[in-house]
Amino acid sequence: MQLEKYQIQSHNEPQLSAHYRKLAYLEEELGDTEQLIEKLTAFQIAIPSWALGTGGTRFGRFSAGGEPRNLEEKINDIGLLHALNRSSGAISLHIPWDIPQDTLAVKELAASHGLRFDAMNSNTFQDQQNQEFSYKFGSLQHEDPKVRKQAVEHNIEVIRQGIELGSKSLTVWLADGSCFPGQLNFRKAFQHTLDSLKEIYAALPDDWKIFIEYKAFEPNFYSTTVGDWGQSLLFANKLGPKAYTLVDLGHHLPNANIEQIVSLLLMEEKLGGFHFNDSKYGDDDLTAGSIKPYQLFLIFNELVEGMDTRGMDHAEDLGWMIDASHNVKDPLEDLLQSVEAIMLAYAQALIVDRAALQTAQIENDVVRCQEILQNAFRTDLRPLVAEARLRSGGALAPVELFRSLQIRSQLIQERGLFTMATGL
Amino acid sequence: MQLEKYQIQSHNEPQLSAHYRKLAYLEEELGDTEQLIEKLTAFQIAIPSWALGTGGTRFGRFSAGGEPRNLEEKINDIGLLHALNRSSGAISLHIPWDIPQDTLAVKELAASHGLRFDAMNSNTFQDQQNQEFSYKFGSLQHEDPKVRKQAVEHNIEVIRQGIELGSKSLTVWLADGSCFPGQLNFRKAFQHTLDSLKEIYAALPDDWKIFIEYKAFEPNFYSTTVGDWGQSLLFANKLGPKAYTLVDLGHHLPNANIEQIVSLLLMEEKLGGFHFNDSKYGDDDLTAGSIKPYQLFLIFNELVEGMDTRGMDHAEDLGWMIDASHNVKDPLEDLLQSVEAIMLAYAQALIVDRAALQTAQIENDVVRCQEILQNAFRTDLRPLVAEARLRSGGALAPVELFRSLQIRSQLIQERGLFTMATGL
Amino acid sequence: MQLEKYQIQSHNEPQLSAHYRKLAYLEEELGDTEQLIEKLTAFQIAIPSWALGTGGTRFGRFSAGGEPRNLEEKINDIGLLHALNRSSGAISLHIPWDIPQDTLAVKELAASHGLRFDAMNSNTFQDQQNQEFSYKFGSLQHEDPKVRKQAVEHNIEVIRQGIELGSKSLTVWLADGSCFPGQLNFRKAFQHTLDSLKEIYAALPDDWKIFIEYKAFEPNFYSTTVGDWGQSLLFANKLGPKAYTLVDLGHHLPNANIEQIVSLLLMEEKLGGFHFNDSKYGDDDLTAGSIKPYQLFLIFNELVEGMDTRGMDHAEDLGWMIDASHNVKDPLEDLLQSVEAIMLAYAQALIVDRAALQTAQIENDVVRCQEILQNAFRTDLRPLVAEARLRSGGALAPVELFRSLQIRSQLIQERGLFTMATGL
Amino acid sequence: MQLEKYQIQSHNEPQLSAHYRKLAYLEEELGDTEQLIEKLTAFQIAIPSWALGTGGTRFGRFSAGGEPRNLEEKINDIGLLHALNRSSGAISLHIPWDIPQDTLAVKELAASHGLRFDAMNSNTFQDQQNQEFSYKFGSLQHEDPKVRKQAVEHNIEVIRQGIELGSKSLTVWLADGSCFPGQLNFRKAFQHTLDSLKEIYAALPDDWKIFIEYKAFEPNFYSTTVGDWGQSLLFANKLGPKAYTLVDLGHHLPNANIEQIVSLLLMEEKLGGFHFNDSKYGDDDLTAGSIKPYQLFLIFNELVEGMDTRGMDHAEDLGWMIDASHNVKDPLEDLLQSVEAIMLAYAQALIVDRAALQTAQIENDVVRCQEILQNAFRTDLRPLVAEARLRSGGALAPVELFRSLQIRSQLIQERGLFTMATGL
């Protein structure tokens, strides 16, 4: 199914006067908001192709129905999201789940929705049918050079696919690690991984980036070979200028100060991008901003400060992606909620009074520092985000429109109740 | 396949003289060890029927081959384990994965291996085919009385199955909880769960126990309705004298003092049993004693002290079960390692000098308290555990014998390489 | 120093028109806000007498100057806070730090500031000069009955002091526990503590409450004898109807779901009160709402729901206290920030659409549940809290007024730069 | 007081026959143990001068009596420890707590006990009397260059002191960080710290090392500027070849895999040394090996493997120090227990069958890998450690001898009951 412009317009119209009233109030508070709205409009968050179906745990999965059965339907789903919020204008593919049969057609389909192809994702954490060697004991870290070779070649194949689609980056998330003390020689695992990454790196086009994602634990439960930002940064530095660290918000030990990590990676010019989600315990992959919205704001606060200091373009110079799982919500509604939360956090970071903050920091006026941040966070910026959506042709209330149009029912009708999208 | 006595004997014989030398040394250190060996011999750890195949995570599962395809083969696997170590003389079934087709034959098969049926486990964390209502939003906690009724009836059916098999207890582990703030009214969820448990409780025979297992998180990632020992104890107290708390070592928040929980539950006469495993991060379900062996000893230290104080029978009065998952090891070898670690921790707890410890505690002689516990833990008690095994007809080195007999290869030959046992 | 009415008025006046504009906007969004403002006005948060000076860690303390040197000056400080925000109308004393020399004069002084005496706090975690027995190895848990007796008598003396001052409750926070495995027999420690608490309980007047505070760790680093809500509830239930659990937000293991604990304690009619603060790692005692403001809101969400369900009076039926430490901020400014954050969270909880939430919960509409909570949290309710302050005679911007009047400088002039208040 | 040789001999004599019996048994198990004993004999653990008195928390300190009142008495205490266990042959000083009045005399005193001066420690986490600028808001990170200069100069002064004493390294532990979001610009804090460290580095003699210690939190409760190994390594790499990372076992987030960090730092040739202690929750500073002895072994397992691979000398090429606090034990007894636990873990690591482990790792034989490590850990190596002690002239049972000679009573008689050593 496709969303028509008139549907959005007739959804927006009755809400316009209330919306403009709120916006006017905000402008009275904030002064000129044009620049803010422009930045919000430009900001696009890539949707992962593997998050369009119901997620699950090792204990089970409860499908919601109407899940996309192939790459084309996934693109259509993201097209729907983008039509609703105009902030989901990119797709992050996962190979081998999303190998295009007809690349040209796929590109045209994406373009018709206004979507570009963000980072490509390889998969060496599962065995595929007909795969020669198993990744049970790792892929790029494996003791057996034949396994490493297979994994390297898979990554190079993913780059190849990405080139055809117009992507510019490869995200390598490795499940590699160990479940028990003694299982691995950590140093050898690191060095095998480094050697493998070097081969992949050598296959990267000049204008590509490789993102080295780190994760503290799961699916390995004793060690992970790219386990924290320190390890990822070591790899990125040893690889070269096209290699960067990717931060997934759920991939840390309890209580980690993620915003500090972000700041330091920007300082080192090695922050590559983000996987947004939220969590209470581990890699829970919950809706962005649903558990710790203040942390999300603090992260954006560092991003904006650090990128501005380096003269980076907010929308272009980092990879912004969601990586969430939707076990109990409609996946599309959940993604709409995630995007909204991310946009809000970004907007809050944009209105932080930087000059005042800097002064307060220099004076060690901790009370004032806190007030400046809290002032931004406590301001209700939803009208601003809505306005950015409105101007780009999106819906004032995307979830409401999704529901009133009964999109899920239509998808179930089209695709069936028992479809299950590839993903986790 | 079946293990023959002569196979065990010819494995043991060449090791006997070394074994007796070590045992003699230990007796010189410890004095008379007869009582210790008797207690170790009597101690039996139930093997869960769902842990005989390769485990996995939401990211995948890498099968090892030769996994049992049905209940009979599972019983045979546990029979093998028990033949090897003589300490795995019980089986804990999981319904609906293990519904016996021919109860009598199943009982006879188990008896032929010397196995009894320990706690039965119900499953309301997954939807089964042809199930009328989904457990996506919980089972015993569910807002819809029809869902609760279905879940209650399932549990009663499990009791019925257990009665026929000669089991005496039901373990209820609930995945019930929520993934997001606001999803549940905690109080209503608690009360629905209590009402449902009351109905199940009413169906319990007089000589049965019901174990209420708690878990901090997963598969729900915001709240669990039976989330900690405090909640489980509330339920157990409200239900009545047949209701107990079950402690799974992996089901706590980081850094929890599990041994203190064990001590207090024994004090309240509400400790029902154990699920043994080990973990570094969450419910990692690793081999018992593989990560924190000192913690395992400290738990047994409380068990022995608390049970002795109440005049409880170590072997009979609590339910001892393994609940682990084997992602990278042969499941049977892994279970042998778990049982060995549990037996060692139990033996270490048995040799703690209780009188000296009590004196040191009364005198606040913390240095001495530590020395007394460390002295027990640092003593190498493997010969004692081996002797208990030897006397019961088991193997001196179970893993070695398992390997030298090439049992896994034989199982693969019998059952095939691509079998996958039911479980997690 | 004393704050004069005209000082507050001349601070407020120039801000009034902006304030009323914001308030009007909010009323347009929320509808009638009178009831909300009334509830906010009635809500009073007790200030702990031990938090008026600079806090510290074992690594040191960096005083800010002008700290109160005695009970009278502490009352004056809280009087100042209350004059500024009209929400700090209670004081929580700590014995032996705050033993009144002239009870009548102290009561009059407090009354002159509009302050009442909230929960009294005993101290058995430090040795006082001339104390006969040491609490090095615990107090109410101690093996030696003479130590327990001394600690019990101290608590009874605190009750006596409280009666004279008009307090109605005693908070017992015990540092009791152990630093090493084996140091304590957990069961005996529990039972000694229970026996001691029973003696204290017996000395409670009929209209008093005793709050049993729990804490996971620190200053003991292996076990705490009242370590979690489950243990506190066991004590409270064994003691009787005047005994309640007290929740301090910083006293949990990592990732604990505190709001669920709050809900269940209310269900059990055993929630007694709160110590507000915030933390990232342990008992960090940071400003309320400075790290996890959404969690603070979720806790209030449960409080409002649970109290309304039981027909409890928000302002009267629980003890609301701050328990924070101010290592790098001016203590009075920090307390103003804490009170503001607490009031905001309370206000957010008050505007949650309860009927819609209940419907969404019944329908398992998780997306909607989240939206309802987020809608309340994202609404900027600062004008409402300010209006409550204004109507009660407080300042629109308390921290600003505190600064513009140079109150700290005046306090330093009065009291000196190197004063150090009793506390932690 | 001084321990006489004959006192040790008369303590050892009655235990010799039992000791040799145990040793003989062990030799039967392990084969030739000469090399092991030599390595154990050579291994020396530095005792921190600040850990000779009773430790405490922000909640209080309970002195034990007889604490050393000055540097000479501290050296005497360590001399006592070394006489007892012959493994504590080094002292780690803390400036300004331990500024020698007469350097020559101090060196002679240390030499008379067979002690050398290990790493020097600076202190910029507390303000000293008469200090011009406060470290309330940090030292090397401070916004104010005058504060940084003062802190740099202090460190250079510590180096100067160390040179005179014959030390060869400086440990820099910084409390620098922040308590609240917004307080610091993380990047500027990092860069100020780096600039300051460069100045200190420039003052290092050629044969000195500087150890950059990291810590996740406390005393700052939101961020630490050298917060994890990744940050420390960044600093060390930017400083140059004399800069190394120092690992304190208590300075990590929950569940961190410290042994992996150790392995990678060795790989990067940037591991400088260790602070041994143990913990359950945070930086609990408990006796080494008292909570997680298996983790201590796993760390030594990586150390031995990594150092052997690089051809490093176990005893010489890293700094081995205890950094613990003794709140409820006699400090000297506690230190004896720590040293014993460290020696045991080191011995266990030495007997790991490296060749077999490497083979099992290459074959991904995870069961065998675990068995190899557990086999080493479960072997009772106390006789080996005792033999190393015996041969060096130490006591077979140091704590017993300490007690039977009533050393603490003598120290109290000499120094008084209410002395309090400098430290934490």
Coordinates of N, CA and C in Angstrom, one line a residue, chain A residues 23-40 347 350-351 381 384 387 391:
Chain A
L23 N 3.1 26.3 18.2 CA 4.3 26.8 17.6 C 4.6 28.3 17.9
A24 N 3.5 29.0 17.8 CA 3.7 30.5 18.1 C 4.1 30.7 19.6
Y25 N 3.5 29.9 20.4 CA 4.0 30.0 21.9 C 5.4 29.7 22.0
L26 N 5.9 28.6 21.3 CA 7.2 28.2 21.4 C 8.2 29.3 20.8
E27 N 7.7 29.9 19.7 CA 8.6 31.0 19.1 C 8.7 32.2 20.1
E28 N 7.6 32.4 20.8 CA 7.7 33.5 21.8 C 8.8 33.1 22.9
E29 N 8.9 31.9 23.2 CA 9.9 31.4 24.2 C 11.3 31.4 23.6
L30 N 11.4 30.9 22.4 CA 12.7 30.5 21.9 C 13.3 31.6 20.9
G31 N 12.4 32.5 20.5 CA 12.9 33.4 19.5 C 12.8 32.7 18.1
D32 N 13.5 33.2 17.2 CA 13.4 32.6 15.8 C 13.7 31.1 15.8
T33 N 12.8 30.4 15.2 CA 13.0 28.9 15.2 C 13.3 28.4 13.8
E34 N 13.5 29.3 12.9 CA 13.7 28.8 11.5 C 14.9 27.9 11.3
Q35 N 16.0 28.3 11.9 CA 17.2 27.5 11.8 C 17.0 26.1 12.4
L36 N 16.3 26.1 13.5 CA 16.0 24.9 14.2 C 15.2 23.9 13.3
I37 N 14.2 24.5 12.7 CA 13.3 23.7 11.9 C 14.0 23.2 10.7
E38 N 14.9 24.0 10.1 CA 15.7 23.5 9.0 C 16.6 22.3 9.4
K39 N 17.2 22.5 10.5 CA 18.1 21.4 10.9 C 17.3 20.1 11.2
L40 N 16.1 20.3 11.8 CA 15.3 19.1 12.1 C 14.8 18.5 10.8
A347 N 16.3 18.1 18.9 CA 15.8 19.5 19.1 C 16.2 20.1 20.4
L350 N 19.7 21.1 20.3 CA 19.9 22.3 19.5 C 19.6 23.6 20.3
I351 N 18.7 23.5 21.2 CA 18.4 24.8 21.9 C 19.2 25.0 23.2
L381 N 9.2 20.7 23.0 CA 9.6 21.0 21.7 C 8.8 20.2 20.6
L384 N 7.8 22.0 17.4 CA 8.9 22.2 16.5 C 9.2 21.0 15.6
E387 N 6.4 20.7 13.2 CA 6.4 21.7 12.2 C 7.4 21.3 11.1
R391 N 6.2 20.8 7.3 CA 6.8 21.5 6.1 C 7.3 20.5 5.1

